[in-house]
Each structure stands twice: as C-alpha cells, then as structure tokens.
Amino acid sequence: MKHNFKIYMIVVFLFTTFLFSNGCKEDNHGEPIITFQSPTQGARYNETDTLWLRVNISSEDDLHDYIVEVTRVSDGTSVYKYDGHSHNKTVNTNLYFMPNVTGDTEMKLSVKTLDHNGKATEKSITFTILNNLNATLPVINIRPYRDWE
C-alpha cells in the first residue's frame, strides 16, 4: 500500500509541475520583429493620397497589445492612432487614413507592442506629407433670422 501511495504522490507532483509550468509562460524570447511595408522611411506622399499603414509584427511568443500611431514630428501631435489586440504570433495591419496638413509636414509612424508581461517594444520611421491641396474654402454669410423675410 505504501508503494502505491508513493507512486500516486509522484504522479500528482509531476502533473502539478507540468500544469503550472505551462499555464502562463514567461517571455524569455527575443523582441518582436516590426517590419514597415507602407509608408517607407523617408518617402514623400501627397496630401490627397490615401496613406496605407501596412506593418508586419512577428514574435516567437504570442503578441498581446499593439499600437499603430502617426504623429507630426514638429510638435508630437497625434494625427492617427489604432489600438490593436492579438493572441497570435503574427499581425499584419492594413489600416489607412487621409492626411490633412497646412504645409509640407514630416510625420512619424510608430508601432509599439506589449507582451503579456508588460514588456514594450517600439520601432518608428519618418516620412513627409506634401501639401498639394490648395482648396479654396467656401465663404459663408449668415444673416439674422429677421432679414429672411
């Protein structure tokens, strides 16, 4: 009977060790790899272009949160931001926005990933939006209601 109890305890110990060691694994692998497809570093785009934000993110472990953000370099103002979430090893974004600038403007595209342990990885590139839209704004005259008669 003692022999069966010993085997039982060994089996329980091995099972719990296996269960807890695989339950929530710590990220001991390398940083995620962030690859920019579009826009590209140093490229110039017209304000009238649809700016596609195509980024590939891959990791040896499952990803968690990721942020894709475009900011103006001159003052750091965010002009576009996307908060994503994934439990896969890869993410391929296919986002877009319509840039709106008052003059030629240097922009920064940043991608930040957060793993399940809160470890952050960030990579960024810069590009320029050319102000080629010289639209004339409409002139609106508002008359008081009593003048409508």
C-alpha positions in Angstrom: 0.0 0.0 0.0 2.9 2.4 0.8 4.3 1.7 -2.7 1.0 2.7 -4.4 0.9 5.9 -2.3 4.4 6.8 -3.3 3.6 6.3 -7.0 0.4 8.3 -6.5 2.3 11.2 -4.9 4.9 11.2 -7.7 2.2 11.3 -10.4 0.4 14.2 -8.6 3.7 16.1 -8.2 4.7 15.6 -11.9 1.2 16.6 -13.1 1.0 19.8 -11.0 4.6 20.7 -12.0 3.6 20.3 -15.7 0.3 22.1 -15.2 1.9 25.2 -13.5 4.9 25.4 -15.8 2.8 25.7 -18.9 -0.1 27.7 -17.5 1.3 31.2 -18.0 4.7 31.1 -19.5 7.2 34.0 -19.1 8.5 35.7 -22.2 12.2 34.7 -22.4 12.4 35.0 -26.2 13.7 37.9 -28.3 11.8 41.0 -29.0 9.1 41.1 -31.6 10.1 42.0 -35.2 8.4 45.0 -36.6 8.6 45.5 -40.4 7.2 48.6 -42.2 5.7 47.8 -45.6 3.9 51.2 -46.1 4.8 54.0 -45.7 8.5 53.6 -46.1 11.3 55.5 -44.4 12.0 58.9 -45.9 9.2 58.6 -48.5 7.1 61.6 -49.7 3.4 61.4 -50.1 0.8 63.9 -51.4 -1.9 65.1 -49.0 -4.5 63.9 -51.5 -3.2 60.3 -51.2 -4.8 57.6 -49.1 -2.0 56.7 -46.7 -1.9 52.9 -46.1 -0.3 51.8 -42.8 0.8 48.3 -43.6 3.0 46.8 -40.8 4.0 43.2 -40.1 4.7 42.2 -36.5 6.0 38.8 -35.6 7.2 37.2 -32.4 8.3 33.8 -31.1 5.6 34.1 -28.4 2.0 35.3 -28.7 1.6 39.0 -29.1 -0.8 40.9 -26.9 -1.5 44.6 -27.4 0.0 46.8 -30.2 -0.4 50.5 -31.0 0.0 52.0 -34.5 0.3 55.8 -34.3 1.2 58.6 -36.7 2.4 61.9 -35.2 3.6 65.2 -36.5 7.3 65.4 -35.8 7.3 69.2 -35.3 5.0 69.1 -32.2 4.3 65.5 -31.4 0.6 65.8 -32.1 -1.1 62.5 -32.9 -2.9 62.6 -36.2 -3.9 58.9 -36.3 -3.9 56.1 -33.7 -5.1 52.5 -33.7 -5.1 50.2 -30.6 -4.9 46.5 -31.6 -5.0 43.3 -29.7 -3.9 39.8 -30.7 -3.1 36.4 -29.3 -1.3 35.2 -32.4 2.4 35.1 -33.2 1.9 37.5 -36.2 -0.1 40.6 -37.0 -0.4 42.2 -40.4 -2.1 45.6 -40.3 -4.0 47.0 -43.3 -5.0 50.4 -41.9 -5.4 53.7 -43.7 -6.1 57.4 -43.1 -6.4 60.6 -45.1 -3.6 63.0 -44.2 -4.6 66.7 -43.7 -1.8 69.3 -43.5 -1.5 73.0 -43.9 2.1 72.8 -45.3 4.7 70.1 -46.1 4.9 68.1 -42.8 7.2 65.5 -41.5 5.4 62.6 -39.9 6.5 59.7 -37.7 4.9 56.3 -37.8 5.4 54.4 -34.5 4.5 50.8 -33.7 4.6 49.7 -30.1 3.9 46.2 -28.9 3.2 45.0 -25.4 3.5 41.3 -24.4 1.6 39.5 -21.7 4.3 40.5 -19.2 4.0 44.3 -20.0 7.3 44.3 -21.8 7.2 47.0 -24.5 9.0 47.1 -27.9 8.8 50.1 -30.2 10.0 51.0 -33.7 9.4 54.0 -35.8 10.0 55.6 -39.2 9.6 59.1 -40.6 8.1 60.3 -43.9 6.8 63.6 -45.4 3.3 64.6 -46.4 3.3 67.2 -49.2 0.7 70.0 -49.1 -0.5 69.8 -52.7 -4.2 70.6 -51.9 -4.9 74.3 -52.5 -8.6 74.1 -52.0 -10.4 77.4 -51.6 -12.6 77.4 -48.6 -16.2 78.5 -49.1 -17.3 81.8 -47.8 -20.4 81.6 -45.7 -22.5 84.6 -44.9 -25.0 84.3 -42.1 -27.8 86.8 -41.8 -30.0 87.1 -38.8 -33.4 85.5 -38.9 -35.3 88.8 -39.2 -33.6 89.6 -42.6 -35.0 86.4 -44.2 -38.4 88.0 -44.9 
